[in-house]
Amino acid sequence: MSVIKENLELIRSNIKEFAHNVKRSSEDITLIAVTKTVDVDKVLEAIEYGVTDVGENKPQELARKYDIIGDKVKWHLIGSLQTNKVKYIIDKVHMIHSLDRESLCEEIQKRAEKIDRVIDCLVQVNISKEDSKHGLYKEDVIDFITNVSSKYNNIRIKGLMTMAPFTENEDEVREVFRKLKDLSLDIDKLNISNVSMKYLSMGMSNDYKIAIEEGSTIVRLGTSIFGERNYNKQQIK
Ligand SMILES: *Cc1c(COP(=O)(O)O)cnc(C)c1O
């Protein structure tokens, strides 16, 4: 049997179990298969086994794979996005998970307006304040969202995204996810026009159990589906 199929079956049953444990429905949790560095044939295999959403962290890689695979899955840009690369993905992406600064909003707005699209985005939050992580500090998120809502008609904020710190300490990871959830509840109460907190994108291969327990609605899994990434390997074009 295919390893990818087996991995997906295990993950789906885990998601059900983790959700069930905290009285949530697994139907409220979307699995994004993170396909960075993964060859197209493997991505297609995952799609065959029911993957509906894929995530890439590099715009050009997303564009290259989109050109082969197309619209049969939803494409998510999950990594930090340089303004000069927005043009590669603006007409392909289902959602951008890494909105974190105004210059990026300006570029998305400009490009989206040109093709008459409204782009769904999540605001990336750096809860743990690690230097290595992108995203806004928690204290700055509400001002940022209020500003985006009033200025950029072709951007629609649909929730928040974060990455947990690199640590073995589960309590620390849980704390980060809990803070993101709390922030989303605070924002929800403000009823900012054009802004919803429908999605919380949190949880990766090694922490999606905790993320689901803390309210995640989107988990982004790479390694647990496709195995360890090989960054040195030549990518199939
Ligand atoms: C690579 C990546 C993931 C997936 O990580 P795994 O540990 O392989 O599951 C999730 N989110 C982002 C933003 C990533 O860059």
Short mmCIF file of C-alpha atoms and ligand atoms in Angstrom, two decimals:
data_model
loop_
_atom_site.label_atom_id
_atom_site.label_comp_id
_atom_site.label_asym_id
_atom_site.label_seq_id
_atom_site.Cartn_x
_atom_site.Cartn_y
_atom_site.Cartn_z
CA MET A 1 0.00 0.00 0.00
CA SER A 2 1.11 3.55 -0.67
CA VAL A 3 2.92 5.20 2.22
CA ILE A 4 1.21 8.52 1.48
CA LYS A 5 -2.19 6.85 1.61
CA GLU A 6 -1.33 5.15 4.89
CA ASN A 7 -0.05 8.39 6.39
CA LEU A 8 -3.18 10.26 5.32
CA GLU A 9 -5.44 7.61 6.81
CA LEU A 10 -3.59 7.75 10.11
CA ILE A 11 -3.70 11.56 10.16
CA ARG A 12 -7.42 11.65 9.40
CA SER A 13 -8.15 9.23 12.19
CA ASN A 14 -5.89 11.23 14.54
CA ILE A 15 -7.69 14.46 13.66
CA LYS A 16 -11.03 12.79 14.42
CA GLU A 17 -9.77 11.48 17.73
CA PHE A 18 -8.10 14.73 18.84
CA ALA A 19 -11.22 16.71 17.92
CA HIS A 20 -13.51 14.23 19.59
CA ASN A 21 -11.47 14.40 22.82
CA VAL A 22 -12.31 18.09 23.18
CA LYS A 23 -15.88 17.74 21.86
CA ARG A 24 -15.17 19.28 18.51
CA SER A 25 -16.13 17.97 15.09
CA SER A 26 -13.34 16.98 12.73
CA GLU A 27 -15.45 18.49 9.96
CA ASP A 28 -14.46 21.89 11.30
CA ILE A 29 -10.79 21.14 10.70
CA THR A 30 -9.20 21.46 7.28
CA LEU A 31 -6.06 19.52 6.50
CA ILE A 32 -3.56 21.35 4.32
CA ALA A 33 -0.92 19.06 2.81
CA VAL A 34 2.32 21.05 2.85
CA THR A 35 4.06 20.14 -0.39
CA LYS A 36 7.24 22.26 -0.27
CA THR A 37 10.14 20.31 -1.81
CA VAL A 38 7.73 17.46 -2.65
CA ASP A 39 7.70 16.30 -6.28
CA VAL A 40 4.58 16.82 -8.36
CA ASP A 41 3.93 13.08 -8.75
CA LYS A 42 3.78 12.74 -4.96
CA VAL A 43 1.46 15.71 -4.70
CA LEU A 44 -0.81 14.14 -7.30
CA GLU A 45 -0.79 10.92 -5.32
CA ALA A 46 -1.91 12.76 -2.20
CA ILE A 47 -4.69 14.40 -4.22
CA GLU A 48 -5.78 10.98 -5.42
CA TYR A 49 -6.14 9.98 -1.77
CA GLY A 50 -8.41 12.86 -0.98
CA VAL A 51 -6.23 15.89 -0.25
CA THR A 52 -8.22 19.01 -1.18
CA ASP A 53 -5.88 21.77 0.01
CA VAL A 54 -2.14 22.15 -0.49
CA GLY A 55 0.29 24.63 1.04
CA GLU A 56 3.52 25.99 -0.36
CA ASN A 57 5.86 28.46 1.28
CA LYS A 58 7.63 29.67 -1.86
CA PRO A 59 5.62 31.65 -4.43
CA GLN A 60 7.53 30.38 -7.47
CA GLU A 61 7.21 26.78 -6.36
CA LEU A 62 3.49 27.27 -5.90
CA ALA A 63 3.21 28.78 -9.37
CA ARG A 64 5.24 25.99 -10.98
CA LYS A 65 3.15 23.25 -9.43
CA TYR A 66 -0.10 25.10 -10.07
CA ASP A 67 0.73 25.19 -13.76
CA ILE A 68 0.86 21.39 -13.78
CA ILE A 69 -1.84 20.51 -11.25
CA GLY A 70 -4.25 23.41 -11.61
CA ASP A 71 -7.50 24.08 -9.83
CA LYS A 72 -8.39 20.60 -8.66
CA VAL A 73 -7.02 21.59 -5.26
CA LYS A 74 -7.00 24.83 -3.31
CA TRP A 75 -3.59 26.49 -3.09
CA HIS A 76 -2.43 28.15 0.13
CA LEU A 77 0.62 30.37 0.42
CA ILE A 78 1.81 29.64 3.95
CA GLY A 79 5.31 31.13 4.04
CA SER A 80 6.53 34.69 4.37
CA LEU A 81 5.80 36.60 1.19
CA GLN A 82 8.07 39.18 -0.39
CA THR A 83 6.17 41.95 -2.13
CA ASN A 84 7.98 41.41 -5.44
CA LYS A 85 6.69 37.83 -5.54
CA VAL A 86 2.99 38.55 -5.09
CA LYS A 87 2.62 38.65 -8.86
CA TYR A 88 3.46 34.93 -9.17
CA ILE A 89 0.56 33.76 -7.05
CA ILE A 90 -2.16 36.41 -7.05
CA ASP A 91 -4.29 34.64 -9.69
CA LYS A 92 -3.66 31.15 -8.28
CA VAL A 93 -3.92 31.31 -4.54
CA HIS A 94 -7.00 30.39 -2.51
CA MET A 95 -5.68 31.97 0.68
CA ILE A 96 -2.54 33.74 1.89
CA HIS A 97 -1.62 32.80 5.48
CA SER A 98 1.19 35.29 5.99
CA LEU A 99 -0.23 38.81 5.85
CA ASP A 100 2.04 40.72 8.25
CA ARG A 101 2.79 44.23 7.04
CA GLU A 102 1.26 47.13 5.20
CA SER A 103 3.63 47.11 2.23
CA LEU A 104 2.43 43.59 1.47
CA CYS A 105 -1.21 44.75 1.67
CA GLU A 106 -0.48 47.54 -0.81
CA GLU A 107 0.99 45.11 -3.29
CA ILE A 108 -1.78 42.52 -2.90
CA GLN A 109 -4.39 45.27 -3.25
CA LYS A 110 -2.80 46.61 -6.43
CA ARG A 111 -2.48 43.20 -8.07
CA ALA A 112 -5.87 41.89 -6.92
CA GLU A 113 -7.66 44.99 -8.15
CA LYS A 114 -6.13 44.53 -11.59
CA ILE A 115 -7.60 41.06 -11.97
CA ASP A 116 -10.79 41.94 -10.10
CA ARG A 117 -10.33 39.43 -7.30
CA VAL A 118 -10.77 39.63 -3.56
CA ILE A 119 -7.99 37.74 -1.81
CA ASP A 120 -8.68 35.85 1.40
CA CYS A 121 -5.86 36.32 3.89
CA LEU A 122 -4.90 35.28 7.39
CA VAL A 123 -2.84 37.58 9.56
CA GLN A 124 0.35 35.92 10.75
CA VAL A 125 1.05 36.52 14.42
CA ASN A 126 4.39 35.99 16.13
CA ILE A 127 3.04 35.06 19.54
CA SER A 128 6.31 33.68 20.88
CA LYS A 129 8.31 36.72 19.68
CA GLU A 130 11.18 34.58 18.48
CA ASP A 131 13.43 36.59 16.19
CA SER A 132 13.41 33.79 13.66
CA LYS A 133 9.66 34.00 13.20
CA HIS A 134 7.69 36.28 10.95
CA GLY A 135 4.42 37.89 11.89
CA LEU A 136 3.05 40.76 13.87
CA TYR A 137 3.32 40.99 17.61
CA LYS A 138 0.03 40.30 19.33
CA GLU A 139 -0.27 43.89 20.58
CA ASP A 140 -0.18 45.24 17.02
CA VAL A 141 -2.71 42.94 15.40
CA ILE A 142 -5.94 44.83 16.13
CA ASP A 143 -4.65 48.14 14.77
CA PHE A 144 -3.29 46.37 11.72
CA ILE A 145 -6.57 44.59 10.99
CA THR A 146 -8.64 47.72 11.52
CA ASN A 147 -6.44 49.57 9.08
CA VAL A 148 -6.56 46.82 6.45
CA SER A 149 -10.32 46.61 6.75
CA SER A 150 -10.74 50.31 6.06
CA LYS A 151 -8.13 50.73 3.33
CA TYR A 152 -7.86 47.60 1.20
CA ASN A 153 -11.10 46.55 -0.48
CA ASN A 154 -9.61 43.60 -2.31
CA ILE A 155 -8.22 41.98 0.82
CA ARG A 156 -10.51 40.04 3.09
CA ILE A 157 -9.18 38.95 6.45
CA LYS A 158 -10.52 35.54 7.43
CA GLY A 159 -8.55 34.70 10.55
CA LEU A 160 -5.12 34.27 12.09
CA MET A 161 -2.09 32.06 11.61
CA THR A 162 0.85 31.26 13.85
CA MET A 163 3.78 28.91 14.23
CA ALA A 164 4.66 27.36 17.56
CA PRO A 165 8.13 27.89 19.04
CA PHE A 166 10.87 25.32 18.46
CA THR A 167 10.65 23.55 21.78
CA GLU A 168 9.91 20.18 23.30
CA ASN A 169 7.95 21.91 26.02
CA GLU A 170 4.30 21.12 25.31
CA ASP A 171 2.98 23.70 27.77
CA GLU A 172 4.82 26.43 25.96
CA VAL A 173 3.38 25.32 22.62
CA ARG A 174 -0.12 25.11 24.09
CA GLU A 175 0.21 28.59 25.55
CA VAL A 176 1.04 30.01 22.12
CA PHE A 177 -1.98 28.35 20.48
CA ARG A 178 -4.24 29.43 23.32
CA LYS A 179 -3.11 33.03 22.98
CA LEU A 180 -3.85 33.01 19.26
CA LYS A 181 -7.34 31.67 19.94
CA ASP A 182 -7.95 34.30 22.64
CA LEU A 183 -6.80 37.04 20.29
CA SER A 184 -9.22 35.81 17.62
CA LEU A 185 -12.08 35.94 20.14
CA ASP A 186 -11.13 39.50 21.09
CA ILE A 187 -11.10 40.53 17.44
CA ASP A 188 -14.41 38.81 16.76
CA LYS A 189 -16.07 40.93 19.44
CA LEU A 190 -15.02 44.14 17.68
CA ASN A 191 -17.17 43.35 14.62
CA ILE A 192 -14.76 44.99 12.22
CA SER A 193 -16.32 45.27 8.78
CA ASN A 194 -15.07 42.78 6.20
CA VAL A 195 -13.16 40.86 8.86
CA SER A 196 -14.04 37.42 10.16
CA MET A 197 -12.22 35.08 12.48
CA LYS A 198 -13.45 31.94 10.78
CA TYR A 199 -10.02 30.34 10.49
CA LEU A 200 -7.22 29.64 12.93
CA SER A 201 -4.30 28.19 11.00
CA MET A 202 -2.14 26.48 13.58
CA GLY A 203 -0.60 23.06 14.05
CA MET A 204 2.15 21.26 12.12
CA SER A 205 3.28 17.62 12.08
CA ASN A 206 4.68 17.61 15.59
CA ASP A 207 2.08 19.77 17.35
CA TYR A 208 -1.28 19.41 15.58
CA LYS A 209 -2.76 17.46 18.47
CA ILE A 210 -2.24 20.40 20.81
CA ALA A 211 -3.38 22.85 18.14
CA ILE A 212 -6.67 20.99 17.64
CA GLU A 213 -7.23 20.84 21.38
CA GLU A 214 -6.78 24.62 21.46
CA GLY A 215 -9.21 25.36 18.63
CA SER A 216 -7.29 25.14 15.37
CA THR A 217 -9.46 24.98 12.24
CA ILE A 218 -6.62 24.51 9.76
CA VAL A 219 -3.64 22.21 10.31
CA ARG A 220 -0.64 22.40 7.98
CA LEU A 221 1.10 19.04 7.70
CA GLY A 222 4.12 18.18 5.58
CA THR A 223 6.49 15.65 7.13
CA SER A 224 3.77 13.43 8.56
CA ILE A 225 2.29 12.98 5.07
CA PHE A 226 5.34 12.96 2.79
CA GLY A 227 8.21 12.05 5.13
CA GLU A 228 11.31 14.10 5.86
CA ARG A 229 12.01 16.84 3.36
CA ASN A 230 15.13 16.75 1.24
CA TYR A 231 16.06 20.34 0.51
CA ASN A 232 19.06 19.39 -1.61
CA LYS A 233 17.23 17.29 -4.10
CA GLN A 234 16.71 18.67 -7.58
CA GLN A 235 13.05 19.60 -7.94
CA ILE A 236 10.99 18.20 -10.78
CA LYS A 237 9.93 21.06 -12.97
C1 LIG B 1 6.90 23.52 6.36
C2 LIG B 1 5.75 24.18 6.96
C3 LIG B 1 4.74 23.44 7.59
C4 LIG B 1 4.75 21.92 7.70
O1 LIG B 1 5.72 21.48 8.58
P1 LIG B 1 5.82 19.92 9.00
O2 LIG B 1 6.58 19.97 10.27
O3 LIG B 1 6.58 19.24 7.90
O4 LIG B 1 4.46 19.40 9.14
C5 LIG B 1 3.66 24.13 8.13
N1 LIG B 1 3.59 25.48 8.08
C6 LIG B 1 4.55 26.23 7.50
C7 LIG B 1 4.41 27.70 7.48
C8 LIG B 1 5.66 25.60 6.93
O5 LIG B 1 6.61 26.36 6.36
#
